mmCIF file of C-alpha atoms and ligand atoms in Angstrom:
data_model
loop_
_atom_site.group_PDB
_atom_site.id
_atom_site.type_symbol
_atom_site.label_atom_id
_atom_site.label_comp_id
_atom_site.label_asym_id
_atom_site.label_seq_id
_atom_site.Cartn_x
_atom_site.Cartn_y
_atom_site.Cartn_z
ATOM 1 C CA UNK G 482 169.397 104.869 182.383
ATOM 2 C CA UNK G 483 168.967 104.233 185.904
ATOM 3 C CA UNK G 484 169.014 102.102 188.406
ATOM 4 C CA UNK G 485 168.299 101.048 191.433
ATOM 5 C CA UNK G 486 170.251 98.399 192.766
ATOM 6 C CA UNK G 487 168.117 98.286 196.316
ATOM 7 C CA UNK G 488 164.509 97.775 193.871
ATOM 8 C CA UNK G 489 166.028 95.150 190.852
ATOM 9 C CA UNK G 490 167.495 92.502 194.163
ATOM 10 C CA UNK G 491 163.768 92.742 195.472
ATOM 11 C CA UNK G 492 162.295 92.354 191.882
ATOM 12 C CA UNK G 493 165.236 89.295 190.746
ATOM 13 C CA UNK G 494 164.528 88.010 193.975
ATOM 14 C CA UNK G 495 160.125 87.528 193.536
ATOM 15 C CA UNK G 496 161.142 87.149 190.072
ATOM 16 C CA UNK G 497 163.185 83.778 191.065
ATOM 17 C CA UNK G 498 160.707 82.961 192.289
ATOM 18 C CA UNK G 499 158.265 82.828 190.377
ATOM 19 C CA UNK G 500 161.044 81.221 188.523
ATOM 20 C CA UNK G 501 161.084 78.411 190.981
ATOM 21 C CA UNK G 502 164.621 78.468 191.282
ATOM 22 C CA UNK G 503 165.479 79.292 194.737
ATOM 23 C CA UNK G 504 169.499 78.032 193.658
ATOM 24 C CA UNK G 505 169.975 81.049 192.301
ATOM 25 C CA UNK G 506 167.876 83.457 194.408
ATOM 26 C CA UNK G 507 169.491 82.140 197.174
ATOM 27 C CA UNK G 508 172.986 82.376 195.890
ATOM 28 C CA UNK G 509 173.551 85.553 192.571
ATOM 29 C CA UNK G 510 174.068 87.836 195.469
ATOM 30 C CA UNK G 511 177.259 86.828 196.450
ATOM 31 C CA UNK G 512 178.758 85.608 192.380
ATOM 32 C CA UNK G 513 177.081 88.909 191.206
ATOM 33 C CA UNK G 514 180.032 90.097 193.404
ATOM 34 C CA UNK G 515 182.404 87.864 192.737
ATOM 35 C CA UNK G 516 181.325 88.350 188.971
ATOM 36 C CA UNK G 517 181.967 92.397 189.970
ATOM 37 C CA UNK G 518 185.042 92.245 191.322
ATOM 38 C CA UNK G 519 187.027 89.803 189.185
ATOM 39 C CA UNK G 520 185.453 91.137 185.612
ATOM 40 C CA UNK G 521 183.702 88.060 184.503
ATOM 41 C CA UNK G 522 181.760 88.512 181.151
ATOM 42 C CA UNK G 523 178.141 88.304 181.949
ATOM 43 C CA UNK G 524 177.983 84.225 180.112
ATOM 44 C CA UNK G 525 180.390 82.703 183.188
ATOM 45 C CA UNK G 526 177.822 84.008 185.363
ATOM 46 C CA UNK G 527 175.185 83.166 183.373
ATOM 47 C CA UNK G 528 176.460 79.315 183.546
ATOM 48 C CA UNK G 529 177.968 79.585 187.787
ATOM 49 C CA UNK G 530 174.160 80.438 188.168
ATOM 50 C CA UNK G 531 172.107 77.590 186.565
ATOM 51 C CA UNK G 532 175.323 75.089 187.526
ATOM 52 C CA UNK G 533 174.678 75.502 190.909
ATOM 53 C CA UNK G 534 170.585 75.427 190.223
ATOM 54 C CA UNK G 535 170.836 71.822 188.116
ATOM 55 C CA UNK G 536 173.461 70.165 191.025
ATOM 56 C CA UNK G 537 170.923 71.788 194.423
ATOM 57 C CA UNK G 538 167.976 69.545 191.934
ATOM 58 C CA UNK G 539 169.641 66.704 191.310
ATOM 59 C CA UNK G 540 171.302 65.864 195.280
ATOM 60 C CA UNK G 541 167.640 67.084 196.232
ATOM 61 C CA UNK G 542 165.910 64.828 194.111
ATOM 62 C CA UNK G 543 168.579 61.738 195.283
ATOM 63 C CA UNK G 544 167.699 62.503 198.896
ATOM 64 C CA UNK G 545 163.903 62.505 197.734
ATOM 65 C CA UNK G 546 164.046 58.831 195.985
ATOM 66 C CA UNK G 547 166.123 57.341 198.982
ATOM 67 C CA UNK G 548 163.583 59.452 201.469
ATOM 68 C CA UNK G 549 161.102 57.324 198.973
ATOM 69 C CA UNK G 550 162.773 53.763 198.740
ATOM 70 C CA UNK G 551 162.117 52.845 202.700
ATOM 71 C CA UNK G 552 166.000 50.968 202.406
ATOM 72 C CA UNK G 553 166.808 49.447 205.200
ATOM 73 C CA UNK G 554 169.227 51.977 207.463
ATOM 74 C CA UNK G 555 172.803 51.928 206.804
ATOM 75 C CA UNK G 556 173.383 49.161 205.107
ATOM 76 C CA UNK G 557 175.697 50.442 202.069
ATOM 77 C CA UNK G 558 178.695 48.826 200.770
ATOM 78 C CA UNK G 559 181.548 51.056 203.206
ATOM 79 C CA UNK G 560 180.350 48.420 205.652
ATOM 80 C CA UNK G 561 179.589 45.441 203.683
ATOM 81 C CA UNK G 562 182.679 42.913 204.201
ATOM 82 C CA UNK G 563 182.954 41.239 200.508
ATOM 83 C CA UNK G 564 185.553 38.758 202.332
ATOM 84 C CA UNK G 565 182.867 37.236 204.065
ATOM 85 C CA UNK G 566 181.072 35.906 201.542
ATOM 86 C CA UNK G 567 184.181 34.858 198.585
ATOM 87 C CA UNK G 568 180.735 33.651 196.203
ATOM 88 C CA UNK G 569 180.373 36.522 194.692
ATOM 89 C CA UNK G 570 182.932 38.879 193.635
ATOM 90 C CA UNK G 571 183.118 42.508 194.280
ATOM 91 C CA UNK G 572 183.391 43.440 191.129
ATOM 92 C CA UNK G 573 180.739 42.173 190.248
ATOM 93 C CA UNK G 574 178.268 43.245 192.401
ATOM 94 C CA UNK G 575 179.867 47.363 191.637
ATOM 95 C CA UNK G 576 179.017 46.292 187.661
ATOM 96 C CA UNK G 577 175.564 45.496 189.547
ATOM 97 C CA UNK G 578 175.229 48.935 191.079
ATOM 98 C CA UNK G 579 175.812 51.213 188.396
ATOM 99 C CA UNK G 580 172.661 49.826 187.022
ATOM 100 C CA UNK G 581 173.408 50.265 183.341
ATOM 101 C CA UNK G 582 173.254 46.292 181.449
ATOM 102 C CA UNK G 583 170.166 45.377 183.826
ATOM 103 C CA UNK G 584 168.818 48.320 184.812
ATOM 104 C CA UNK G 585 167.642 49.636 181.674
ATOM 105 C CA UNK G 586 166.327 45.689 180.222
ATOM 106 C CA UNK G 587 164.211 44.991 183.399
ATOM 107 C CA UNK G 588 166.295 41.862 183.971
ATOM 108 C CA UNK G 589 166.198 40.757 187.563
ATOM 109 C CA UNK G 590 168.666 39.566 189.840
ATOM 110 C CA UNK G 591 167.893 36.964 192.710
ATOM 111 C CA UNK G 592 169.875 36.271 195.831
ATOM 112 C CA UNK G 593 169.898 33.933 197.509
ATOM 113 C CA UNK G 594 171.971 32.305 201.388
ATOM 114 C CA UNK G 595 171.275 31.090 205.164
ATOM 115 C CA UNK G 596 169.756 33.518 207.338
ATOM 116 C CA UNK G 597 172.118 36.036 208.609
ATOM 117 C CA UNK G 598 174.356 35.944 205.791
ATOM 118 C CA UNK G 599 174.220 40.071 203.763
ATOM 119 C CA UNK G 600 170.936 39.178 201.125
ATOM 120 C CA UNK G 601 168.771 42.451 202.509
ATOM 121 C CA UNK G 602 171.928 44.605 203.428
ATOM 122 C CA UNK G 603 173.454 43.706 199.941
ATOM 123 C CA UNK G 604 169.972 44.469 198.603
ATOM 124 C CA UNK G 605 169.787 47.807 200.290
ATOM 125 C CA UNK G 606 173.218 48.623 199.618
ATOM 126 C CA UNK G 607 172.946 48.049 195.202
ATOM 127 C CA UNK G 608 169.532 49.910 195.602
ATOM 128 C CA UNK G 609 170.964 53.290 197.007
ATOM 129 C CA UNK G 610 174.181 52.411 194.553
ATOM 130 C CA UNK G 611 171.499 52.783 192.420
ATOM 131 C CA UNK G 612 169.388 55.484 193.650
ATOM 132 C CA UNK G 613 172.252 57.622 193.944
ATOM 133 C CA UNK G 614 173.497 56.304 189.586
ATOM 134 C CA UNK G 615 169.852 58.116 189.239
ATOM 135 C CA UNK G 616 167.170 54.920 189.082
ATOM 136 C CA UNK G 617 164.035 55.211 191.664
ATOM 137 C CA UNK G 618 164.088 52.090 193.714
ATOM 138 C CA UNK G 619 161.331 50.545 197.100
ATOM 139 C CA UNK G 620 162.642 48.411 199.195
ATOM 140 C CA UNK G 621 159.625 46.058 200.461
ATOM 141 C CA UNK G 622 159.588 42.791 202.486
ATOM 142 C CA UNK G 623 157.742 40.498 200.456
ATOM 143 C CA UNK G 624 155.191 39.194 203.179
ATOM 144 C CA UNK G 625 154.126 44.036 203.533
ATOM 145 C CA UNK G 626 154.121 44.392 199.930
ATOM 146 C CA UNK G 627 152.155 41.258 198.873
ATOM 147 C CA UNK G 628 150.509 41.693 202.111
ATOM 148 C CA UNK G 629 149.160 45.545 200.378
ATOM 149 C CA UNK G 630 148.423 44.254 196.773
ATOM 150 C CA UNK G 631 145.896 41.563 198.377
ATOM 151 C CA UNK G 632 144.151 44.525 199.460
ATOM 152 C CA UNK G 633 144.307 46.645 196.624
ATOM 153 C CA UNK G 634 142.285 43.447 194.435
ATOM 154 C CA UNK G 635 139.923 43.349 196.854
ATOM 155 C CA UNK G 636 139.408 46.661 195.957
ATOM 156 C CA UNK G 637 139.617 46.526 192.718
ATOM 157 C CA UNK G 638 142.329 48.003 192.203
ATOM 158 C CA UNK G 639 145.229 46.170 192.116
ATOM 159 C CA UNK G 640 146.403 47.103 188.168
ATOM 160 C CA UNK G 641 146.671 50.178 189.336
ATOM 161 C CA UNK G 642 148.439 49.036 192.177
ATOM 162 C CA UNK G 643 150.863 47.218 190.527
ATOM 163 C CA UNK G 644 150.958 50.123 187.241
ATOM 164 C CA UNK G 645 152.106 52.043 190.650
ATOM 165 C CA UNK G 646 154.997 50.200 191.113
ATOM 166 C CA UNK G 647 157.156 50.635 187.612
ATOM 167 C CA UNK G 648 157.880 54.824 188.731
ATOM 168 C CA UNK G 649 160.234 52.447 189.842
ATOM 169 C CA UNK G 650 162.981 51.476 188.533
ATOM 170 C CA UNK G 651 164.666 48.110 190.817
ATOM 171 C CA UNK G 652 161.687 46.783 193.364
ATOM 172 C CA UNK G 653 163.934 44.907 195.943
ATOM 173 C CA UNK G 654 161.771 42.315 197.526
ATOM 174 C CA UNK G 655 163.316 40.719 200.651
ATOM 175 C CA UNK G 656 161.981 37.871 202.063
ATOM 176 C CA UNK G 657 159.675 36.267 199.818
ATOM 177 C CA UNK G 658 159.844 32.684 201.052
ATOM 178 C CA UNK G 659 158.704 33.985 203.975
ATOM 179 C CA UNK G 660 155.019 34.936 201.917
ATOM 180 C CA UNK G 661 153.123 31.528 201.939
ATOM 181 C CA UNK G 662 150.408 30.530 199.664
ATOM 182 C CA UNK G 663 147.818 29.425 203.040
ATOM 183 C CA UNK G 664 149.084 33.160 204.640
ATOM 184 C CA UNK G 665 146.844 34.829 201.877
ATOM 185 C CA UNK G 666 145.959 34.063 198.793
ATOM 186 C CA UNK G 667 149.430 34.901 196.133
ATOM 187 C CA UNK G 668 148.790 35.334 193.093
ATOM 188 C CA UNK G 669 148.926 39.170 192.782
ATOM 189 C CA UNK G 670 152.646 38.315 193.487
ATOM 190 C CA UNK G 671 152.528 36.923 189.955
ATOM 191 C CA UNK G 672 151.111 39.027 188.553
ATOM 192 C CA UNK G 673 153.428 41.573 189.017
ATOM 193 C CA UNK G 674 156.129 39.027 188.293
ATOM 194 C CA UNK G 675 154.452 38.776 184.850
ATOM 195 C CA UNK G 676 153.407 42.851 184.921
ATOM 196 C CA UNK G 677 157.801 44.172 185.267
ATOM 197 C CA UNK G 678 158.467 41.187 182.697
ATOM 198 C CA UNK G 679 161.259 42.355 180.552
ATOM 199 C CA UNK G 680 160.194 46.052 181.588
ATOM 200 C CA UNK G 681 160.910 46.772 185.153
ATOM 201 C CA UNK G 682 163.695 44.890 187.706
ATOM 202 C CA UNK G 683 162.870 43.103 191.049
ATOM 203 C CA UNK G 684 165.129 41.964 193.369
ATOM 204 C CA UNK G 685 164.898 39.015 195.448
ATOM 205 C CA UNK G 686 166.089 37.974 198.499
ATOM 206 C CA UNK G 687 164.992 33.772 199.324
ATOM 207 C CA UNK G 688 166.121 32.038 202.253
ATOM 208 C CA UNK G 689 166.330 28.530 199.491
ATOM 209 C CA UNK G 690 166.202 29.014 195.503
ATOM 210 C CA UNK G 691 163.612 26.922 194.079
ATOM 211 C CA UNK G 692 163.006 23.827 194.952
ATOM 212 C CA UNK G 693 160.713 25.162 198.059
ATOM 213 C CA UNK G 694 158.688 28.080 195.893
ATOM 214 C CA UNK G 695 155.362 26.289 195.854
ATOM 215 C CA UNK G 696 154.811 27.465 198.757
ATOM 216 C CA UNK G 697 154.551 31.161 197.882
ATOM 217 C CA UNK G 698 152.498 30.343 194.509
ATOM 218 C CA UNK G 699 148.876 28.779 194.580
ATOM 219 C CA UNK G 700 149.674 25.774 192.035
ATOM 220 C CA UNK G 701 152.882 24.442 190.007
ATOM 221 C CA UNK G 702 151.944 25.598 186.994
ATOM 222 C CA UNK G 703 151.868 29.384 188.501
ATOM 223 C CA UNK G 704 154.850 28.373 190.596
ATOM 224 C CA UNK G 705 156.930 27.283 187.085
ATOM 225 C CA UNK G 706 155.608 30.162 185.343
ATOM 226 C CA UNK G 707 156.663 33.018 188.245
ATOM 227 C CA UNK G 708 160.132 31.088 188.354
ATOM 228 C CA UNK G 709 160.440 31.507 184.161
ATOM 229 C CA UNK G 710 159.978 34.555 184.704
ATOM 230 C CA UNK G 711 162.748 35.625 186.847
ATOM 231 C CA UNK G 712 165.490 34.151 185.265
ATOM 232 C CA UNK G 713 165.195 34.367 181.744
ATOM 233 C CA UNK G 714 167.085 37.651 182.528
ATOM 234 C CA UNK G 715 168.408 37.425 185.924
ATOM 235 C CA UNK G 716 171.794 37.284 187.791
ATOM 236 C CA UNK G 717 172.419 34.396 190.217
ATOM 237 C CA UNK G 718 174.106 35.701 193.998
ATOM 238 C CA UNK G 719 175.353 32.530 195.522
ATOM 239 C CA UNK G 720 175.210 33.249 199.426
ATOM 240 C CA UNK G 721 175.955 30.282 200.671
ATOM 241 C CA UNK G 722 178.725 30.970 203.212
ATOM 242 C CA UNK G 723 178.388 31.288 206.926
ATOM 243 C CA UNK G 724 176.066 33.758 208.877
ATOM 244 C CA UNK G 725 177.926 37.182 209.571
ATOM 245 C CA UNK G 726 175.979 37.409 212.609
ATOM 246 C CA UNK G 727 176.924 34.344 213.974
ATOM 247 C CA UNK G 728 180.291 34.894 212.908
ATOM 248 C CA UNK G 729 180.290 37.881 214.951
ATOM 249 C CA UNK G 730 178.530 36.925 217.815
ATOM 250 C CA UNK G 731 180.756 34.029 218.339
ATOM 251 C CA UNK G 732 184.273 36.316 217.135
ATOM 252 C CA UNK G 733 181.952 39.183 220.499
ATOM 253 C CA UNK G 734 182.323 36.145 222.691
ATOM 254 C CA UNK G 735 186.544 34.991 222.144
ATOM 255 C CA UNK G 736 187.392 38.524 222.440
ATOM 256 C CA UNK G 737 187.816 39.149 226.215
ATOM 257 C CA UNK G 738 190.498 36.739 225.502
ATOM 258 C CA UNK G 739 192.443 38.440 222.908
ATOM 259 C CA UNK G 740 194.146 40.574 225.025
ATOM 260 C CA UNK G 741 195.511 39.389 227.499
ATOM 261 C CA UNK G 742 196.507 36.482 224.299
ATOM 262 C CA UNK G 743 198.614 39.213 222.665
ATOM 263 C CA UNK G 744 200.160 41.090 225.362
ATOM 264 C CA UNK G 745 200.989 37.530 226.145
ATOM 265 C CA UNK G 746 203.357 37.049 222.744
ATOM 266 C CA UNK G 747 204.604 40.101 222.984
ATOM 267 C CA UNK G 748 205.931 39.391 226.322
ATOM 268 C CA UNK G 749 207.730 36.169 224.942
ATOM 269 C CA UNK G 750 209.234 38.125 221.696
HETATM 270 P P1 ADP M 1981 170.319 38.140 205.471
HETATM 271 O O1 ADP M 1981 169.440 39.435 204.622
HETATM 272 O O2 ADP M 1981 170.578 37.354 204.495
HETATM 273 O O3 ADP M 1981 169.784 37.368 206.647
HETATM 274 P P2 ADP M 1981 171.132 40.547 206.371
HETATM 275 O O4 ADP M 1981 171.294 41.278 205.493
HETATM 276 O O5 ADP M 1981 169.993 41.169 207.351
HETATM 277 O O6 ADP M 1981 171.652 39.329 206.140
HETATM 278 O O7 ADP M 1981 172.805 41.083 207.176
HETATM 279 C C1 ADP M 1981 173.071 40.098 208.555
HETATM 280 C C2 ADP M 1981 173.589 41.673 209.266
HETATM 281 O O8 ADP M 1981 174.779 40.760 209.823
HETATM 282 C C3 ADP M 1981 172.395 42.647 209.860
HETATM 283 O O9 ADP M 1981 173.299 43.462 209.945
HETATM 284 C C4 ADP M 1981 174.237 42.982 208.212
HETATM 285 O O10 ADP M 1981 174.036 43.826 208.220
HETATM 286 C C5 ADP M 1981 174.550 42.112 208.912
HETATM 287 N N1 ADP M 1981 176.109 41.912 207.221
HETATM 288 C C6 ADP M 1981 175.587 40.930 207.006
HETATM 289 N N2 ADP M 1981 176.681 40.397 206.255
HETATM 290 C C7 ADP M 1981 178.192 41.832 206.110
HETATM 291 C C8 ADP M 1981 178.993 42.058 205.591
HETATM 292 N N3 ADP M 1981 179.003 40.656 204.603
HETATM 293 N N4 ADP M 1981 179.165 42.586 205.336
HETATM 294 C C9 ADP M 1981 179.023 43.226 206.747
HETATM 295 N N5 ADP M 1981 177.939 42.901 207.965
HETATM 296 C C10 ADP M 1981 177.241 41.770 207.736
HETATM 297 MG MG1 MG M 1982 167.820 39.140 205.109
#
């Protein structure tokens, strides 16, 4: 058979474009050259191309999911100091971040502690790890989300808005204690919690454990019902430690004295 390499290459570029295989389209000339040079069997060549396409697809998917998640930037496990929060164990958090046991059953996670102890940081780090493990996550300030859902309710599209959130395996509701029932009518939050119960996970951060939650929901019965659903299958992270922010600020103030102190101790030894 006649072969015309230039025509084949042009045709292949077109076909791979139609098939939506951009990575193979990009890589095949180099891989084909290597395959010809090293005498690869055809199956090996084809498998190598397919593997590249798949790996690139996976990378792009994670990139998309990181973008849609709206995680606060730069809050990862790499820069989280676990020694500052002795009430939680790194091994436990690492297990949570793999997602398997809880995300697949729609269980929840609740992180409690005063401001500045790293609740949002930890939630964001868990979210990022879950996305890298293949799950979809949305990080939201609870007050913002409640506001969005209320607008949807006014438009008679609350049901659709809540359904849209089903695509996220994990919804991170940051700072739920900042929602107040007088700020607006917050049964939308209750509807969201009920809908996700035993179906899709929620990670909540809050300054207050449940004691104060009747400020969040319209009445006590609803507060009890919401708490009941949230804690039925939940991991609770108690982070009652000193504010990391404050600790860092205090250390920074002390810092100028440090080099001198070190010099003194060196001189004396
Ligand atoms: P919270 O949500 O509990 O109020 P944040 O997560 O916003 O606290 O933490 C406050 C600041 O301190 C952030 O910049 C965060 O990155 C940092 N931070 C808090 N705890 C830690 C920690 N254990 N290791 C590293 N940085 C931390
Ligand atoms: Mg926070």
